[in-house]
Coordinates of C-alpha atoms and ligand atoms in Angstrom, one line a residue:
X1 CA -22.8 -8.3 6.5
X2 CA -22.1 -6.6 3.1
X3 CA -24.8 -7.4 0.6
X4 CA -22.8 -6.4 -2.4
X5 CA -19.2 -5.3 -2.6
X6 CA -18.3 -3.1 -5.7
X7 CA -14.6 -3.7 -6.3
X8 CA -12.8 -1.3 -8.6
X9 CA -9.3 -2.7 -9.2
X10 CA -9.2 -6.5 -9.1
X11 CA -5.5 -6.9 -8.3
X12 CA -3.4 -8.2 -5.3
X13 CA -4.9 -6.0 -2.6
X14 CA -8.5 -5.6 -3.9
X15 CA -8.6 -9.4 -4.6
X16 CA -7.2 -10.2 -1.2
X17 CA -9.9 -8.1 0.6
X18 CA -12.6 -9.8 -1.5
X19 CA -11.2 -13.3 -0.6
X20 CA -10.8 -12.4 3.1
X21 CA -14.4 -11.1 3.4
X22 CA -15.7 -14.2 1.6
X23 CA -13.7 -16.5 3.9
X24 CA -15.1 -14.6 6.9
X25 CA -18.6 -15.0 5.5
X26 CA -19.0 -11.2 5.6
X27 CA -20.0 -10.5 2.0
X28 CA -22.8 -12.0 -0.1
X29 CA -21.8 -10.9 -3.6
X30 CA -18.7 -9.3 -5.2
X31 CA -19.0 -7.3 -8.4
X32 CA -15.5 -6.4 -9.8
X33 CA -14.1 -4.1 -12.5
X34 CA -10.6 -3.8 -13.9
X35 CA -9.7 -2.0 -17.1
X36 CA -8.3 -5.2 -18.7
X37 CA -11.0 -7.8 -19.4
X38 CA -8.5 -10.6 -18.8
X39 CA -8.0 -9.4 -15.2
X40 CA -11.7 -9.4 -14.4
X41 CA -12.1 -12.7 -16.2
X42 CA -9.2 -14.2 -14.1
X43 CA -10.7 -12.7 -10.9
X44 CA -14.0 -14.4 -11.7
X45 CA -12.3 -17.7 -12.6
X46 CA -10.4 -17.6 -9.3
X47 CA -13.6 -17.0 -7.3
X48 CA -12.3 -13.6 -6.2
X49 CA -15.4 -11.8 -7.7
X50 CA -18.8 -13.3 -8.5
X51 CA -19.7 -11.0 -11.4
X52 CA -17.4 -9.1 -13.8
X53 CA -18.5 -5.6 -14.5
X54 CA -17.8 -3.8 -17.8
X55 CA -17.2 -0.4 -16.1
X56 CA -16.5 1.1 -12.7
X57 CA -20.0 2.5 -12.7
X58 CA -21.5 -0.9 -13.3
X59 CA -19.3 -2.3 -10.5
X60 CA -20.8 0.1 -8.0
X61 CA -24.4 -0.2 -9.1
X62 CA -26.3 -1.9 -6.3
X63 CA -23.3 -2.0 -4.0
X64 CA -23.5 -1.1 -0.3
X65 CA -19.7 -1.0 0.0
X66 CA -17.3 0.2 -2.7
X67 CA -13.6 -0.6 -2.5
X68 CA -11.2 1.3 -4.8
X69 CA -8.0 -0.8 -5.0
X70 CA -6.1 0.9 -8.0
X71 CA -2.7 2.5 -8.3
X72 CA -2.9 5.8 -6.2
X73 CA -2.6 8.1 -9.3
X74 CA -5.7 6.5 -10.7
X75 CA -7.8 7.2 -7.5
X76 CA -8.9 10.8 -8.5
X77 CA -10.1 9.6 -11.9
X78 CA -12.0 6.8 -10.2
X79 CA -13.7 9.2 -7.9
X80 CA -14.7 11.3 -10.9
X81 CA -16.2 8.3 -12.6
X82 CA -18.3 7.1 -9.7
X83 CA -19.3 10.4 -8.1
X84 CA -22.6 11.1 -9.9
X85 CA -24.0 7.7 -9.3
X86 CA -22.8 7.1 -5.8
X87 CA -25.9 6.8 -3.6
X88 CA -26.0 8.3 -0.1
X89 CA -25.1 5.9 2.7
X90 CA -22.8 3.7 0.6
X91 CA -19.3 3.3 2.2
X92 CA -16.4 4.0 -0.1
X93 CA -12.9 3.0 0.9
X94 CA -9.5 2.9 -0.8
X95 CA -6.3 0.9 0.0
X96 CA -3.7 3.3 -1.3
X97 CA -0.2 3.4 0.2
X98 CA -0.3 7.2 0.4
X99 CA -3.1 9.2 2.1
X100 CA -2.5 13.0 1.7
X101 CA -3.0 12.9 -2.1
X102 CA -6.0 10.5 -1.9
X103 CA -7.7 12.6 0.8
X104 CA -7.1 15.8 -1.2
X105 CA -8.6 14.2 -4.3
X106 CA -11.6 12.9 -2.3
X107 CA -12.3 16.4 -1.0
X108 CA -11.9 18.0 -4.5
X109 CA -14.0 15.4 -6.4
X110 CA -16.5 13.8 -4.0
X111 CA -17.4 17.2 -2.4
X112 CA -20.5 16.6 -0.1
X113 CA -20.2 12.8 -0.7
X114 CA -16.7 12.9 1.0
X115 CA -18.5 12.1 4.3
X116 CA -18.9 8.5 2.8
X117 CA -15.2 8.0 2.1
X118 CA -13.0 6.2 4.6
X119 CA -9.3 6.3 3.5
X120 CA -7.5 3.1 4.3
X121 CA -4.1 1.5 4.0
X122 CA -3.5 -2.1 4.9
X123 CA 0.1 -2.7 6.0
X124 CA 0.3 -5.9 4.2
X125 CA 1.4 -6.8 0.7
X126 CA 3.8 -8.7 -1.5
X127 CA 6.3 -7.8 -4.1
X128 CA 4.1 -9.8 -6.5
X129 CA 1.2 -7.9 -8.0
X130 CA -2.0 -9.1 -9.8
X131 CA -5.1 -11.0 -8.8
X132 CA -3.4 -14.4 -9.2
X133 CA -1.4 -13.6 -6.0
X134 CA -4.5 -12.5 -4.0
X135 CA -4.6 -14.3 -0.7
X136 CA -7.5 -14.5 1.9
X137 CA -4.9 -14.6 4.7
X138 CA -2.9 -11.5 3.6
X139 CA -4.2 -9.2 6.3
X140 CA -4.2 -11.8 9.2
X141 CA -2.4 -10.2 12.2
X142 CA -1.4 -7.2 10.1
X143 CA -2.4 -3.5 10.6
X144 CA -4.9 -1.5 8.6
X145 CA -4.5 2.2 9.0
X146 CA -7.6 4.4 8.6
X147 CA -7.1 8.2 8.1
X148 CA -10.7 9.6 8.5
X149 CA -11.5 13.2 7.9
X150 CA -13.2 15.4 10.5
X151 CA -16.4 15.2 8.4
X152 CA -16.3 11.4 7.9
X153 CA -19.7 9.7 8.8
X154 CA -19.2 8.0 12.2
X155 CA -21.4 5.0 11.3
X156 CA -19.5 4.4 8.0
X157 CA -16.2 4.7 9.9
X158 CA -17.4 2.0 12.3
X159 CA -18.5 -0.1 9.4
X160 CA -15.0 0.3 7.7
X161 CA -13.3 -0.7 11.0
X162 CA -15.5 -3.8 11.2
X163 CA -14.6 -4.7 7.6
X164 CA -10.9 -4.6 8.2
X165 CA -11.3 -6.6 11.4
X166 CA -13.2 -9.2 9.5
X167 CA -10.2 -9.4 7.1
X168 CA -8.1 -10.2 10.2
X169 CA -6.4 -6.9 10.6
X170 CA -5.8 -4.7 13.7
X171 CA -7.2 -1.3 13.0
X172 CA -5.5 2.0 13.8
X173 CA -6.5 5.6 13.1
X174 CA -4.0 8.3 12.1
X175 CA -4.1 11.6 10.3
X176 CA -3.2 11.5 6.5
X177 CA -0.2 13.7 7.2
X178 CA 1.2 11.5 10.1
X179 CA 0.6 8.4 8.0
X180 CA 2.6 9.8 5.0
X181 CA 5.4 11.0 7.2
X182 CA 5.7 7.6 9.0
X183 CA 5.4 5.4 5.8
X184 CA 8.0 7.6 4.0
X185 CA 10.4 6.4 6.7
X186 CA 9.5 2.7 7.1
X187 CA 8.2 1.8 3.6
X188 CA 8.8 4.2 0.8
X189 CA 12.5 4.9 1.6
X190 CA 13.3 1.2 1.9
X191 CA 11.8 0.6 -1.5
X192 CA 13.8 3.5 -3.0
X193 CA 17.0 2.2 -1.5
X194 CA 16.3 -1.4 -2.7
X195 CA 15.7 -0.1 -6.2
X196 CA 18.9 2.0 -6.1
X197 CA 21.0 -0.8 -4.6
X198 CA 19.9 -3.4 -7.1
X199 CA 20.5 -0.9 -9.9
X200 CA 24.0 -0.3 -8.7
X201 CA 24.8 -4.1 -8.9
X202 CA 23.3 -4.3 -12.4
X203 CA 25.5 -1.4 -13.6
X204 CA 28.6 -3.5 -13.0
X205 CA 30.1 -5.7 -15.7
X206 CA 30.4 -8.6 -13.3
X207 CA 26.7 -8.3 -12.3
X208 CA 25.7 -11.8 -13.4
X209 CA 28.6 -13.4 -11.6
X210 CA 28.0 -11.4 -8.4
X211 CA 24.2 -12.2 -8.4
X212 CA 24.9 -15.9 -9.0
X213 CA 27.0 -15.9 -5.7
X214 CA 24.5 -13.9 -3.6
X215 CA 23.0 -15.6 -0.5
X216 CA 20.0 -15.3 1.8
X217 CA 21.0 -11.8 3.2
X218 CA 21.0 -10.4 -0.3
X219 CA 17.7 -12.1 -1.0
X220 CA 16.0 -10.7 2.1
X221 CA 17.5 -7.2 1.6
X222 CA 16.4 -6.9 -2.1
X223 CA 13.0 -8.7 -2.0
X224 CA 11.1 -5.4 -2.3
X225 CA 13.2 -4.4 -5.4
X226 CA 10.9 -6.7 -7.4
X227 CA 7.8 -4.6 -6.5
X228 CA 5.4 -3.4 -9.2
X229 CA 6.9 -0.4 -11.1
X230 CA 3.6 1.4 -11.7
X231 CA 2.5 1.1 -8.1
X232 CA 5.8 2.3 -6.8
X233 CA 6.2 5.1 -9.4
X234 CA 2.9 6.5 -8.0
X235 CA 3.8 6.1 -4.4
X236 CA 7.2 7.7 -4.7
X237 CA 5.9 10.6 -6.8
X238 CA 2.9 11.2 -4.6
X239 CA 4.9 11.3 -1.3
X240 CA 8.0 12.8 -2.9
X241 CA 8.7 15.5 -0.3
X242 CA 8.6 13.1 2.7
X243 CA 10.6 10.4 0.9
X244 CA 13.3 12.9 -0.2
X245 CA 13.5 14.2 3.4
X246 CA 14.0 10.6 4.7
X247 CA 16.5 10.0 1.9
X248 CA 18.6 13.0 3.0
X249 CA 18.6 11.5 6.6
X250 CA 19.7 8.2 5.2
X251 CA 22.5 9.7 3.2
X252 CA 23.7 11.4 6.4
X253 CA 23.8 8.1 8.3
X254 CA 25.6 6.4 5.4
X255 CA 28.2 9.2 5.4
X256 CA 28.8 8.7 9.1
X257 CA 29.4 5.0 8.6
X258 CA 31.7 5.5 5.6
X259 CA 33.7 8.2 7.4
X260 CA 34.1 6.0 10.4
X261 CA 35.3 3.1 8.2
X262 CA 37.8 5.3 6.6
X263 CA 39.1 7.1 9.7
X264 CA 39.2 4.5 12.5
X265 CA 40.7 1.1 13.4
X266 CA 37.3 -0.4 13.9
X267 CA 36.2 0.3 17.5
X268 CA 34.1 3.3 16.6
X269 CA 32.6 1.4 13.7
X270 CA 31.7 -1.5 16.0
X271 CA 30.1 0.9 18.5
X272 CA 27.9 2.4 15.8
X273 CA 26.9 -1.0 14.4
X274 CA 26.3 -2.4 17.9
X275 CA 23.8 0.4 18.8
X276 CA 21.9 -0.4 15.5
X277 CA 22.1 -4.1 15.9
X278 CA 20.7 -4.0 19.5
X279 CA 17.8 -1.8 18.4
X280 CA 17.0 -4.0 15.4
X281 CA 17.1 -7.2 17.5
X282 CA 14.5 -5.7 19.9
X283 CA 12.2 -4.6 17.1
X284 CA 9.1 -6.7 16.5
X285 CA 6.5 -6.5 13.8
X286 CA 3.3 -4.7 15.0
X287 CA 4.7 -4.0 18.5
X288 CA 5.2 -0.6 19.9
Ligands
NAP301 P1 -2.1 -4.6 -8.6 O1 -2.1 -6.0 -8.2 O2 -1.3 -4.2 -9.8 O3 -3.7 -4.2 -8.9 C1 -4.1 -3.0 -9.3 C2 -5.4 -3.2 -10.0 O4 -5.9 -1.9 -10.4 C3 -5.3 -4.0 -11.3 O5 -6.3 -5.0 -11.3 C4 -5.5 -3.0 -12.4 O6 -6.3 -3.5 -13.5 C5 -6.4 -2.0 -11.7 N1 -6.4 -0.6 -12.3 C6 -5.3 0.1 -12.8 N2 -5.7 1.3 -13.2 C7 -7.1 1.3 -13.0 C8 -8.1 2.3 -13.2 N3 -7.8 3.5 -13.8 N4 -9.4 2.0 -12.9 C9 -9.7 0.8 -12.4 N5 -8.8 -0.1 -12.1 C10 -7.5 0.1 -12.4 O7 -1.7 -3.6 -7.4 P2 -1.9 -3.8 -5.9 O8 -0.6 -4.2 -5.3 O9 -3.2 -4.5 -5.6 O10 -2.1 -2.2 -5.5 C11 -3.3 -1.6 -5.5 C12 -3.3 -0.5 -4.4 O11 -2.9 -1.0 -3.2 C13 -2.3 0.6 -4.7 O12 -2.8 1.9 -4.5 C14 -1.2 0.4 -3.7 O13 -0.6 1.6 -3.3 C15 -1.9 -0.3 -2.5 N6 -1.2 -1.2 -1.7 C16 -0.3 -2.1 -2.2 C17 0.4 -2.9 -1.4 C18 1.3 -4.0 -2.0 O14 2.2 -4.5 -1.2 N7 1.2 -4.3 -3.2 C19 0.2 -2.9 0.0 C20 -0.7 -1.9 0.5 C21 -1.4 -1.1 -0.3 P3 -5.6 -4.2 -14.8 O15 -5.1 -5.5 -14.4 O16 -6.7 -4.3 -15.8 O17 -4.5 -3.2 -15.2

């Protein structure tokens, strides 16, 4: 049981964790802070937090668990704000979509308190941001990846795992490096491609007409192009090297398909597509 959760960043993910823990009966009181007073007020009105704090420091005062759910580039600043008043024994977690940069910042800023920090990334989300879209069921049946450091306190790590399980997630541990390599391939690159693809449609003078004709395949393929710009700016910049490496691979695969379309009568193209189609039809969410 968490006596008091200090939530810094009352948005989609932070709000969803608070709601999930409340629904599970795992938290007694949630104190929340976001820079915009209208966000904290909305979070309180929606029952996501119980008390609105005027600063990040006030949000962590008296908390036994602190959750940082801000855009990844704001994480280091948040560590700096809370470091001096962070009592020993308090668990600190984040939810950022990149882990190498967050872990580096934690080492730099939290120093001896880094043992209290458990880096986390729930593999669940929406293209809609903001506390009004927070959902107690967001993490049900999804994964939460934890990327602990060698010096992470074992008791706090166990507590972090219990918290994500209480939210309904299946917990998995990885190194920050393995995490960023994998999510560059299966999350960050698809967002980059979705942004680029939608941009390429918008640049055409017939864009409105084309978009009016588009069907469910287009809707499914481009859903993530509606994602929050500030959140995705931070992720793509933070994991730039890995995303660019995956983008180069993608360009190679696209080149092969284009060359095959140009040079053959169709059999080779069908063979290429059939290999991909079979692999995709066997793929299942959260299955090895
Ligand atoms: P969001 O709905 O936009 O929420 C972000 C919250 O952070 C807002 O309440 C914002 O407050 C607050 N904030 C911004 N800068 C801050 C600062 N310097 N100090 C304190 N609070 C600050 O975004 P989100 O989707 O929840 O994303 C939050 C984190 O979750 C990101 O690190 C993202 O990588 C990660 N994540 C997102 C998804 C997803 O699908 N969206 C999935 C997994 C992980 P204001 O409203 O006052 O600006």
